Amino acid sequence: MTDEGNTPPPVARDGAETAENTTDEKAGDGNGLASIDVLNSPPAEKKGLDTASDDGDISDSDQSFLDHLNSSSPEEGHTQDETHSEENREMVKIQPDEFEEQPSAPATMAPVDPPEKRGGCEAVGDKVDESIHSFFYKIGHFCSFRPKTTIAISMGVAILCAMGMAKLTTENRPEKLWVPQNTQGEQEQDQYLSYFPPTSRFQNVIVTAKKSNANVLTKGYLLDVMKMHDSIETGVSEHDEEKYTFTDLCTSAGGSCATQDPGNAVCTCLLASVLKVWNYDLAKLEADNDVMATLNTYGTREDLEGVLGAAAFDSSNRLVSAEAISISYFLDDRAVVEDGNEIDPVNEAWEESVFLKTVQGDFEKLNTAYLSSRSFSDEFGGEISGDLVYVQVSYFIALIFLGATLGKRICGRGSRWAMSLSTLVLIGLATVAGFGVASLAGFLYGPVHSILPFVLLGIGVDDAFVIANAFDREREGPRESEDDEALVKRGARALARAGASITVTSLTDLVAFAISSTSALPALASFCAYASINIFFLWALAATFFTSAMVIDEKRQRANKRDLLCCITRKKIPGEEDTGSKEGHMSMYFRRFHAPKILSKAGKVTTLICFAGILGLGLYGVINLPVEDSARNFIPQDSYINTFSATTDEYFPSSGDSLYITFENGRSIFNNRVSLAALDTRLTGLSDKPPYIAEPNSESTYKNVMASFKDYLDTIGSGLVGNVTLGEDGWPTNYDDFMASLKIYASFFGPGRAYAGTLSYDDNADIQAYYVKLEYVRLTKEFRGETLDDASRQIEAMDATREMVESWDNLHPAFPFSDKFIAIEGFKIIGYELYRNVGLAILCVGAIVLLTVANIRTAILITLNVGLCIVEILGFMYVFGIVIDSISVTNVVLAVGLSVDYSAHIGHCFMMKGGATKDIRATETLADMGASVLNGALSTFLAVAVLLFSTSYVFKTLAIQFALTVGLGVVHGLVLLPVVLSLCGPEPFASAERPHNVKFITIMAKENALNESSDSGTASKDSSLEEATTTIPDESCNSLTAATDALMI
């Protein structure tokens, strides 16, 4: 035994420690048995540091089993070839007084097999384990020897890196975040905007009567609507000391009034409503004695249905009544991009102080549903900002949980509230350092990055528990008996013990996120890049900053100073200090209750059956999990936007997204004039099948200047549009006449002024392109009681539209464009991105686990465990009604990183545990690492559980998916994986620990021993073996392990 009461870490094999610090180990016979001669060791080494027993005297059944071990002989069934030497027989004789339960001293490291017997993967695994162990031993020794210097260096580096945040680039435009770049949709948008730059911001109000189902086309209601319009038209906003009205800001257009009225400024503005029949003039409406007759002059039935909700017509298609009136206002777009945000302060001021203020007023007879261009950013941004308080609450909850569980006590000696704060400081330093480096690297920062603090909190807390647990398990006695040199060695051993584990999890997390940083979705790629950089800093600071802080805190406890108030000495309370690193309640739970239950035969069968059922549910969910446009879910449930959407669905169910088919080249337009004027014949009958284009039977669903121009020439002639010569087909006879007359017709003061905005002119004022405006039908569906835009049909509509335009060979060049295409491109790829990123991440996790654990079987089991967990998370997403969208796909990628931690810790720890059977090794693994894994999972869950009370779709979805990740991840790591490892786990590393302070000989182990003995001809004499369990001290465990190995051979 060493002066530390423990075998030095593998670094000793590299010469980092002197030869005096090695353990007296004996290798077994040629069969590869290794043992430690306990009987020949000094009593202090055999009995540990304290002989106090928690369980009292050894039971009769325990004594019976010991007698059985000591009485085994060749004559009792073994052949001469199976008989061990007398030396080995002497080694396995164990006295009853050696089995008093002891405080858990550091486990003795003993080779599992002689080095010359281990080759191939086992030898590689041993070498990797030894290298990692040695590296972290040296790091731990430096941090423990110079803790204050290490903390200063760590903080200095983190702050220096954080300065890179001066280069932080924010981006909030959806088309730059959630749309694949350089797609066909982006090319179509760029091409369309080159002809028709963005010109308008949209405002809409739908007016209904407070009396249910009332007709709003009575004169009384119409007067109230006109008065509301007057307030909007004449209302004044102010920006930078300049005053603006609607007519100052509106998009210029003709055709907004029934008759041209140069004295009425609103007639030169683009707006749409039945109020146009009175030229938006209150006096004309008041003087009208037959409002229904006037309303019927608005246009066709389809035109009226575009601006009136629930319109009713008589047998002659004359308007009779309606339940809703829609009024749309258009402002000139004055937006500029500033720090990744599109801002339009002049228009936004008018929208807020005039439009929204007016329509949100209290009307005696009217209800209003309204939408403004600024509505989404106001409501969604306000929701996110309001819920950021949950981030603060979650960190406070994490602090409380850490303080309650990181130390031996909540209050008093052994508490670690200062270390709880240090953990949050660690996470904060890693966050700012990672953000600084990511900013310097040029990665954008978007709204989804606001969930990073929760990710880093979960991973950082997990590392803190693992390191703190290692410090506890490496303590050999009372702190007062430990000088500075011993504490430095303990810190080195603790980090050597924990370093490999946090390296496996951190490296797998880092690589999983790094792989997803190659995503075609910019926001997801940037988020994962930020996460991977932050995880590197978490790992580095946990190994240095946190380890150093632990050493300082241990010195504080040794000096009996108060927690958080380290300058004040506490009063000593007799018996308050524990005498060693005795296992905590959580570890004892895993040893005495959890492990025996799941590792029994019935427990294993039950576990496998239950997880098979969960996997079946997961597979069902994966098959049925849809990609949907969940944009509506981003809006708070009590938002006026949801009221507007519901009103639109009720009164204007056929209105969908606009579609623009642009025809290029003036010569081609002239040559194809006949076909272009009759384009509606190609678009009829497409409303109920892809591309789901609404029937072209009204101005709202079909706006084609060529059709209108041809109708005008047929009915009026060319006298007012250049008086050009018309041919037999009714068209101007040559290109120049055609262009001259068309430009006059579609000018702002021409007969076709309503079509002025559909033409694009080049620098020579010649027509270079024009668009035909169409409309898709409303593509929505019900999903779990919610109305969602149907992403699958939207994808079909976009693809079918492109195919349709491409098939018009005689009308080229032409291309389609819709504002929605950009988002649909994201829907089209997001499902693929989800499965691609998750699949690649899991494969890389397997490769990293194989590299760090250096055992093929363990790597496969850990990777398979993580893969099953992800499948089940996707299945439960379907159960909870979560669809694949921009938020959930990010959270699933996070789930890969977080769920790896729970399995990797257990898998690596299993490789570090020796024992006669895999059940024993699995038990030791759970007793050692189970508490840290469970505490880390609980802290992560508690931190995000508060988000379940959020009304924000982003945070609520995050909370549900994190809860699924933590719940399923921890049961896979603490239930399924131990069971699988106990059934088909590999041999441990050569440096594996022998079991200590363990209910070492379980029922199953004894049954196995009896069965092996029976197979070789030995019959059991004592039925009490079926029930016996024995608590064995550390060094005796080593001897008994060798004894059991010998008997089973």
Coordinates of C-alpha atoms in Angstrom, one line a residue, residues 43-548:
P43 CA -3.7 -5.2 9.5
A44 CA -4.1 -1.5 8.7
E45 CA -4.0 -2.4 5.0
K46 CA -6.5 -5.2 5.3
K47 CA -9.0 -3.5 7.4
G48 CA -9.0 0.0 6.0
L49 CA -9.1 3.3 7.9
D50 CA -12.0 2.6 10.2
T51 CA -13.4 -0.7 11.5
A52 CA -16.8 0.7 12.2
S53 CA -19.6 -1.4 10.6
D54 CA -22.9 -0.2 9.5
D55 CA -24.4 -3.7 9.2
G56 CA -23.2 -5.2 12.4
D57 CA -22.0 -8.8 12.7
I58 CA -21.9 -11.2 9.8
S59 CA -25.1 -13.1 9.3
D60 CA -25.2 -16.9 9.5
S61 CA -25.7 -17.0 5.7
D62 CA -22.6 -14.9 5.2
Q63 CA -20.6 -17.1 7.5
S64 CA -21.9 -20.2 5.6
F65 CA -20.7 -18.8 2.4
L66 CA -17.3 -18.0 3.8
D67 CA -17.0 -21.5 5.2
H68 CA -17.8 -22.8 1.8
L69 CA -15.0 -20.8 0.2
N70 CA -12.5 -21.9 2.8
S71 CA -13.5 -25.5 2.7
S72 CA -13.3 -26.0 -1.1
S73 CA -10.8 -28.6 -2.0
P74 CA -9.9 -30.9 -4.9
E75 CA -11.4 -33.9 -3.1
E76 CA -14.8 -32.2 -3.2
G77 CA -15.3 -32.5 -6.9
H78 CA -12.3 -30.9 -8.7
T79 CA -9.9 -33.0 -10.7
Q80 CA -6.2 -32.7 -10.1
D81 CA -5.9 -30.5 -13.2
E82 CA -8.3 -28.1 -11.8
T83 CA -6.7 -27.8 -8.4
H84 CA -4.8 -24.7 -7.6
S85 CA -1.6 -24.6 -5.7
E86 CA -1.5 -24.6 -2.0
E87 CA -0.2 -21.0 -2.2
N88 CA -3.3 -19.9 -4.1
R89 CA -5.5 -22.0 -1.7
E90 CA -4.0 -20.2 1.2
M91 CA -4.7 -16.9 -0.3
V92 CA -8.5 -17.4 -0.5
K93 CA -8.9 -18.3 3.2
I94 CA -10.7 -15.3 4.7
Q95 CA -11.6 -14.7 8.3
P96 CA -15.0 -13.4 9.3
D97 CA -13.7 -10.4 11.2
E98 CA -12.3 -9.0 7.9
F99 CA -15.8 -8.3 6.6
E100 CA -16.9 -5.3 8.6
E101 CA -18.1 -2.5 6.3
Q102 CA -15.6 0.3 5.9
P103 CA -15.6 3.8 4.6
S104 CA -15.1 3.7 0.9
A105 CA -11.4 4.2 0.3
P106 CA -10.0 4.7 -3.1
A107 CA -10.0 1.5 -5.0
T108 CA -6.8 -0.4 -5.6
M109 CA -5.8 -0.5 -9.2
A110 CA -4.8 -4.0 -10.3
P111 CA -4.3 -5.5 -13.7
V112 CA -7.1 -7.7 -14.9
D113 CA -4.8 -9.8 -17.0
P114 CA -1.0 -10.0 -17.1
P115 CA 0.1 -7.4 -19.7
E116 CA 1.6 -10.1 -21.9
K117 CA -1.8 -11.8 -22.1
R118 CA -3.6 -8.7 -23.5
G119 CA -3.3 -7.9 -27.1
G120 CA -5.1 -6.3 -30.0
C121 CA -8.0 -4.0 -29.0
E122 CA -7.5 -4.7 -25.3
A123 CA -3.9 -3.5 -25.5
V124 CA -4.8 -0.4 -27.5
G125 CA -7.6 0.3 -25.0
D126 CA -5.1 0.0 -22.1
K127 CA -2.7 2.3 -23.8
V128 CA -5.4 5.0 -24.6
D129 CA -6.7 4.7 -21.0
E130 CA -3.2 5.1 -19.6
S131 CA -2.4 8.1 -21.8
I132 CA -5.6 9.9 -20.9
H133 CA -5.1 9.1 -17.2
S134 CA -1.5 10.3 -17.3
F135 CA -2.4 13.5 -19.1
F136 CA -5.1 14.5 -16.6
Y137 CA -3.0 13.4 -13.6
K138 CA -0.4 16.0 -14.7
I139 CA -3.0 18.7 -15.3
G140 CA -4.7 17.9 -11.9
H141 CA -1.3 18.0 -10.1
F142 CA -0.5 21.5 -11.6
C143 CA -4.0 22.8 -10.8
S144 CA -3.9 21.5 -7.2
F145 CA -0.3 22.7 -6.6
R146 CA -1.1 26.2 -8.0
P147 CA -4.9 26.7 -7.7
K148 CA -4.9 30.5 -7.5
T149 CA -2.6 30.8 -10.5
T150 CA -4.6 28.4 -12.5
I151 CA -7.9 30.3 -11.7
A152 CA -6.3 33.6 -12.7
I153 CA -5.0 32.2 -16.0
S154 CA -8.3 30.5 -16.8
M155 CA -10.3 33.7 -16.1
G156 CA -7.8 35.8 -18.1
V157 CA -8.0 33.6 -21.1
A158 CA -11.8 33.5 -21.0
I159 CA -12.0 37.3 -20.7
L160 CA -9.5 37.8 -23.5
C161 CA -11.5 35.5 -25.8
A162 CA -14.8 37.2 -24.7
M163 CA -13.4 40.4 -26.3
G164 CA -14.2 38.9 -29.6
M165 CA -17.9 39.6 -28.9
A166 CA -17.2 43.1 -30.2
K167 CA -17.4 41.5 -33.7
L168 CA -20.8 39.8 -32.9
T169 CA -23.0 39.7 -36.0
T170 CA -26.7 39.5 -35.3
E171 CA -29.2 38.3 -37.9
N172 CA -33.0 38.2 -37.5
R173 CA -34.2 37.9 -41.1
P174 CA -36.0 34.6 -41.5
E175 CA -34.8 34.2 -45.1
K176 CA -31.2 34.5 -43.9
L177 CA -31.7 32.1 -41.0
W178 CA -34.0 29.2 -41.9
V179 CA -33.8 29.1 -45.7
P180 CA -31.1 27.1 -47.5
Q181 CA -28.9 29.6 -49.3
N182 CA -28.4 29.6 -53.1
T183 CA -31.6 27.6 -53.7
Q184 CA -33.9 27.9 -56.7
G185 CA -36.3 29.9 -54.5
E186 CA -33.6 32.4 -53.6
Q187 CA -32.7 32.8 -57.3
E188 CA -36.3 33.3 -58.3
Q189 CA -36.7 36.0 -55.6
D190 CA -33.5 37.8 -56.7
Q191 CA -34.7 37.7 -60.3
Y192 CA -38.2 39.0 -59.4
L193 CA -36.9 41.8 -57.2
S194 CA -34.6 42.9 -60.0
Y195 CA -37.7 43.7 -61.9
F196 CA -40.1 44.6 -59.1
P197 CA -38.2 45.9 -56.0
P198 CA -40.1 45.6 -52.7
T199 CA -42.5 48.5 -52.6
S200 CA -45.2 47.9 -49.9
R201 CA -45.8 47.1 -46.3
F202 CA -49.2 45.5 -45.7
Q203 CA -51.9 46.5 -43.2
N204 CA -55.3 44.8 -43.0
V205 CA -58.4 45.1 -40.8
I206 CA -61.5 42.9 -41.0
V207 CA -64.6 44.5 -39.6
T208 CA -67.6 42.5 -38.3
A209 CA -70.7 43.4 -36.3
K210 CA -70.7 42.8 -32.5
K211 CA -74.1 41.3 -33.1
S212 CA -73.6 37.7 -34.2
N213 CA -74.1 37.0 -37.9
A214 CA -75.3 40.6 -38.6
N215 CA -75.3 42.1 -42.1
V216 CA -72.6 44.8 -42.1
L217 CA -73.7 46.3 -45.4
T218 CA -76.4 48.4 -43.9
K219 CA -75.8 52.1 -44.1
G220 CA -75.4 52.4 -40.3
Y221 CA -72.5 49.9 -40.2
L222 CA -71.0 51.3 -43.4
L223 CA -70.9 54.8 -42.0
D224 CA -69.1 53.4 -38.9
V225 CA -66.6 51.7 -41.1
M226 CA -66.0 54.8 -43.2
K227 CA -65.4 56.9 -40.1
M228 CA -62.8 54.3 -38.9
H229 CA -61.1 54.6 -42.3
D230 CA -61.1 58.4 -42.1
S231 CA -59.3 58.1 -38.7
I232 CA -56.7 55.9 -40.4
E233 CA -56.4 58.1 -43.5
T234 CA -56.0 61.4 -41.6
G235 CA -54.1 60.2 -38.6
V236 CA -50.7 61.7 -38.0
S237 CA -47.5 60.0 -36.9
E238 CA -44.2 61.6 -36.0
H239 CA -40.6 60.5 -36.5
D240 CA -37.5 62.6 -36.1
E241 CA -39.8 65.6 -35.7
E242 CA -41.4 65.0 -39.1
K243 CA -45.1 64.4 -39.3
Y244 CA -46.7 61.8 -41.7
T245 CA -50.2 60.7 -42.8
F246 CA -51.2 57.7 -44.8
T247 CA -51.2 59.6 -48.1
D248 CA -47.6 60.7 -47.4
L249 CA -46.5 57.1 -46.9
C250 CA -48.7 55.1 -49.2
T251 CA -47.7 53.1 -52.2
S252 CA -48.7 55.0 -55.3
A253 CA -51.2 53.3 -57.6
G254 CA -54.2 54.0 -59.7
G255 CA -57.6 52.4 -59.6
S256 CA -58.2 52.7 -55.9
C257 CA -61.3 54.9 -56.4
A258 CA -64.4 54.2 -58.5
T259 CA -63.9 57.5 -60.4
Q260 CA -60.7 59.4 -60.8
D261 CA -60.7 62.4 -58.4
P262 CA -57.4 64.4 -58.6
G263 CA -58.5 66.4 -55.5
N264 CA -58.8 63.3 -53.4
A265 CA -55.2 62.2 -52.5
V266 CA -56.3 58.8 -51.3
C267 CA -57.3 57.9 -54.8
T268 CA -53.6 57.9 -55.8
C269 CA -52.8 55.4 -53.0
L270 CA -52.9 51.6 -53.1
L271 CA -55.7 50.2 -50.9
A272 CA -58.5 47.7 -51.4
S273 CA -62.0 47.8 -50.0
V274 CA -65.6 48.1 -51.1
L275 CA -65.4 51.7 -49.8
K276 CA -63.8 52.6 -53.1
V277 CA -67.3 52.8 -54.7
W278 CA -67.7 56.1 -52.7
N279 CA -64.1 57.2 -53.3
Y280 CA -63.5 56.8 -49.6
D281 CA -65.6 59.9 -49.1
L282 CA -67.8 60.0 -46.0
A283 CA -70.0 62.7 -47.5
K284 CA -70.7 60.7 -50.6
L285 CA -71.7 57.7 -48.5
E286 CA -74.0 59.8 -46.3
A287 CA -75.7 61.2 -49.5
D288 CA -76.2 57.7 -51.0
N289 CA -79.8 56.5 -50.6
D290 CA -79.3 53.0 -52.1
V291 CA -76.0 51.7 -50.8
M292 CA -76.7 48.1 -52.0
A293 CA -77.1 49.3 -55.6
T294 CA -73.8 51.2 -55.3
L295 CA -72.0 48.2 -53.8
N296 CA -73.0 46.1 -56.8
T297 CA -71.1 48.4 -59.1
Y298 CA -67.8 47.3 -57.4
G299 CA -67.2 44.4 -59.8
T300 CA -68.0 40.7 -60.3
R301 CA -69.2 38.3 -57.7
E302 CA -65.7 37.0 -57.3
D303 CA -64.3 40.6 -56.9
L304 CA -66.8 41.2 -54.1
E305 CA -66.0 37.9 -52.4
G306 CA -62.3 39.0 -52.3
V307 CA -63.2 42.0 -50.0
L308 CA -66.4 40.8 -48.3
G309 CA -66.7 37.9 -45.8
A310 CA -69.6 35.5 -45.9
A311 CA -71.1 37.4 -48.8
A312 CA -74.6 36.4 -49.9
F313 CA -76.0 36.8 -53.5
D314 CA -79.4 36.4 -55.0
S315 CA -80.2 34.3 -58.1
S316 CA -79.0 37.1 -60.4
N317 CA -75.6 37.1 -58.6
R318 CA -76.4 40.5 -57.1
L319 CA -75.0 41.2 -53.6
V320 CA -77.5 40.9 -50.8
S321 CA -75.5 40.9 -47.6
A322 CA -72.2 40.2 -46.0
E323 CA -70.9 39.6 -42.4
A324 CA -67.4 41.1 -42.8
I325 CA -65.6 43.9 -44.6
S326 CA -61.9 43.8 -45.4
I327 CA -59.8 46.9 -45.8
S328 CA -56.1 46.7 -46.9
Y329 CA -53.6 49.5 -46.8
F330 CA -50.2 49.5 -48.5
L331 CA -47.2 51.7 -47.5
D332 CA -44.1 52.3 -49.5
D333 CA -41.3 50.0 -48.2
R334 CA -38.6 52.2 -46.6
A335 CA -36.8 49.3 -44.8
V336 CA -33.0 49.2 -44.3
V337 CA -30.9 46.4 -42.9
E338 CA -29.1 47.4 -39.6
D339 CA -27.2 44.8 -37.5
G340 CA -29.0 41.9 -39.2
N341 CA -32.5 43.5 -38.7
E342 CA -34.7 45.0 -41.2
I343 CA -36.0 48.3 -39.8
D344 CA -38.4 50.9 -41.2
P345 CA -38.8 53.5 -38.4
V346 CA -41.0 55.9 -40.4
N347 CA -43.6 53.4 -41.4
E348 CA -43.4 51.5 -38.1
A349 CA -44.2 54.7 -36.3
W350 CA -47.3 55.3 -38.4
E351 CA -48.4 51.6 -38.0
E352 CA -48.1 51.9 -34.3
S353 CA -49.5 55.4 -33.6
V354 CA -52.1 55.5 -36.3
F355 CA -53.2 52.2 -37.8
L356 CA -52.9 49.9 -34.7
K357 CA -54.1 52.6 -32.3
T358 CA -57.2 53.2 -34.5
V359 CA -58.3 49.6 -35.1
Q360 CA -57.6 48.7 -31.4
G361 CA -60.1 51.3 -30.3
D362 CA -63.4 50.6 -28.7
F363 CA -66.2 50.7 -31.3
E364 CA -69.8 50.7 -30.2
K365 CA -71.2 48.3 -32.9
L366 CA -68.0 46.9 -34.6
N367 CA -65.5 44.2 -33.9
T368 CA -62.1 44.4 -35.5
A369 CA -59.4 41.8 -36.4
Y370 CA -56.2 43.3 -37.7
L371 CA -52.7 42.7 -38.8
S372 CA -49.8 45.0 -39.5
S373 CA -46.4 44.5 -41.0
R374 CA -44.8 45.1 -37.6
S375 CA -47.2 42.7 -35.8
F376 CA -45.1 39.6 -35.9
S377 CA -41.9 41.2 -34.6
D378 CA -43.8 43.0 -31.9
E379 CA -45.7 40.0 -30.6
F380 CA -43.0 37.3 -31.1
G381 CA -40.1 39.6 -30.0
G382 CA -42.1 40.7 -26.9
E383 CA -42.9 37.1 -26.1
I384 CA -39.3 36.1 -26.2
S385 CA -38.1 39.1 -24.2
G386 CA -40.8 38.5 -21.6
D387 CA -39.8 34.9 -21.2
L388 CA -36.1 35.7 -20.8
V389 CA -36.8 36.0 -17.1
Y390 CA -37.1 32.2 -17.1
V391 CA -33.4 32.0 -18.0
Q392 CA -32.6 33.8 -14.8
V393 CA -35.0 31.7 -12.8
S394 CA -33.5 28.5 -14.3
Y395 CA -30.0 29.4 -13.3
F396 CA -31.2 30.2 -9.8
I397 CA -32.9 26.8 -9.5
A398 CA -29.7 25.2 -10.7
L399 CA -27.7 27.1 -8.0
I400 CA -30.1 25.8 -5.3
F401 CA -30.0 22.2 -6.6
L402 CA -26.2 22.3 -6.8
G403 CA -25.9 23.7 -3.3
A404 CA -28.1 20.9 -2.0
T405 CA -26.4 18.0 -3.7
L406 CA -22.8 18.9 -4.6
G407 CA -21.7 18.6 -0.9
K408 CA -22.3 16.1 1.8
R409 CA -24.6 18.5 3.6
I410 CA -26.9 21.3 2.7
C411 CA -25.6 23.4 5.7
G412 CA -22.6 23.0 8.0
R413 CA -19.4 21.2 7.4
G414 CA -19.3 19.4 4.1
S415 CA -21.5 21.9 2.3
R416 CA -20.4 23.3 -1.0
W417 CA -22.4 26.4 -1.8
A418 CA -19.2 28.2 -2.9
M419 CA -18.6 25.4 -5.4
S420 CA -22.1 25.8 -6.7
L421 CA -21.4 29.4 -7.4
S422 CA -18.1 28.3 -9.0
T423 CA -20.0 26.0 -11.3
L424 CA -22.2 28.9 -12.6
V425 CA -19.1 31.1 -12.9
L426 CA -17.5 28.2 -14.9
I427 CA -20.5 28.1 -17.2
G428 CA -20.5 31.9 -17.6
L429 CA -16.8 32.1 -18.4
A430 CA -17.2 29.3 -21.0
T431 CA -20.2 31.0 -22.5
V432 CA -18.6 34.4 -23.0
A433 CA -15.3 32.9 -24.2
G434 CA -17.1 30.7 -26.7
F435 CA -19.3 33.6 -27.9
G436 CA -16.2 35.7 -28.4
V437 CA -14.3 33.1 -30.5
A438 CA -17.4 32.3 -32.5
S439 CA -18.0 36.0 -33.2
L440 CA -14.3 36.3 -34.4
A441 CA -14.9 33.3 -36.6
G442 CA -17.7 35.2 -38.3
F443 CA -20.7 33.0 -37.2
L444 CA -24.0 34.9 -37.1
Y445 CA -26.0 35.2 -33.9
G446 CA -29.8 34.6 -34.3
P447 CA -32.8 34.3 -32.0
V448 CA -32.4 30.6 -31.6
H449 CA -29.1 31.1 -29.9
S450 CA -31.0 32.3 -26.8
I451 CA -31.4 28.6 -25.8
L452 CA -27.7 28.0 -25.6
P453 CA -27.5 28.9 -21.9
F454 CA -29.7 25.9 -21.1
V455 CA -27.5 23.6 -23.1
L456 CA -24.3 24.8 -21.5
L457 CA -25.9 24.7 -18.1
G458 CA -26.8 21.0 -18.5
I459 CA -23.3 20.0 -19.7
G460 CA -21.4 22.2 -17.3
V461 CA -23.3 21.0 -14.2
D462 CA -22.8 17.4 -15.3
D463 CA -19.0 17.9 -15.5
A464 CA -19.0 19.5 -12.1
F465 CA -20.8 16.6 -10.4
V466 CA -18.3 14.1 -12.0
I467 CA -15.2 16.0 -10.8
A468 CA -16.7 16.6 -7.3
N469 CA -17.6 12.9 -7.0
A470 CA -14.0 12.0 -7.9
F471 CA -12.6 14.3 -5.2
D472 CA -14.9 12.6 -2.7
R473 CA -14.1 9.1 -3.7
E474 CA -10.3 9.8 -3.6
R475 CA -10.4 11.1 0.0
E476 CA -8.9 8.6 2.4
G477 CA -9.7 9.9 5.8
P478 CA -10.6 13.0 7.8
R479 CA -9.6 16.3 6.2
E480 CA -7.5 17.3 9.2
S481 CA -5.2 14.4 8.6
E482 CA -4.5 15.5 5.0
D483 CA -1.6 18.0 4.5
D484 CA -1.1 20.1 1.4
E485 CA 1.0 17.5 -0.3
A486 CA -1.6 14.9 0.2
L487 CA -4.3 17.2 -1.1
V488 CA -2.3 18.0 -4.2
K489 CA -2.0 14.2 -4.9
R490 CA -5.7 13.7 -4.2
G491 CA -6.5 16.5 -6.7
A492 CA -4.3 14.9 -9.3
R493 CA -5.9 11.5 -8.7
A494 CA -9.4 13.0 -8.8
L495 CA -8.9 14.7 -12.1
A496 CA -7.1 11.6 -13.5
R497 CA -10.2 9.6 -12.4
A498 CA -12.8 12.1 -13.8
G499 CA -10.8 13.6 -16.8
A500 CA -11.3 10.6 -19.1
S501 CA -15.1 10.6 -18.4
I502 CA -15.6 14.3 -19.0
T503 CA -13.4 14.1 -22.1
V504 CA -15.5 11.3 -23.6
T505 CA -18.7 13.2 -23.1
S506 CA -17.3 16.6 -24.1
L507 CA -15.6 15.4 -27.2
T508 CA -18.7 13.5 -28.4
D509 CA -20.8 16.6 -27.7
L510 CA -18.4 18.8 -29.5
V511 CA -18.2 16.6 -32.6
A512 CA -21.9 16.0 -32.7
F513 CA -22.5 19.8 -32.8
A514 CA -19.6 20.3 -35.2
I515 CA -21.1 17.9 -37.7
S516 CA -24.4 19.7 -37.6
S517 CA -22.6 23.0 -38.2
T518 CA -22.4 21.9 -41.8
S519 CA -26.2 22.1 -42.1
A520 CA -27.7 23.9 -45.1
L521 CA -29.9 25.9 -42.7
P522 CA -27.7 28.9 -41.6
A523 CA -29.3 29.4 -38.2
L524 CA -28.8 25.7 -37.3
A525 CA -25.3 25.7 -38.7
S526 CA -24.3 28.8 -36.7
F527 CA -26.0 27.5 -33.5
C528 CA -24.2 24.2 -33.6
A529 CA -20.9 26.0 -34.3
Y530 CA -21.4 28.2 -31.3
A531 CA -22.3 25.2 -29.2
S532 CA -19.2 23.2 -30.2
I533 CA -16.9 26.1 -29.4
N534 CA -18.6 26.7 -26.0
I535 CA -18.4 23.0 -25.1
F536 CA -14.6 23.1 -25.7
F537 CA -14.3 25.9 -23.2
L538 CA -16.6 24.1 -20.8
W539 CA -14.3 21.1 -20.9
A540 CA -11.1 23.1 -20.6
L541 CA -12.4 25.3 -17.7
A542 CA -13.9 22.3 -15.9
A543 CA -10.5 20.6 -15.9
T544 CA -8.6 23.7 -14.8
F545 CA -10.8 26.4 -13.2
F546 CA -13.2 24.0 -11.4
T547 CA -10.5 21.6 -10.2
S548 CA -8.5 24.5 -8.7

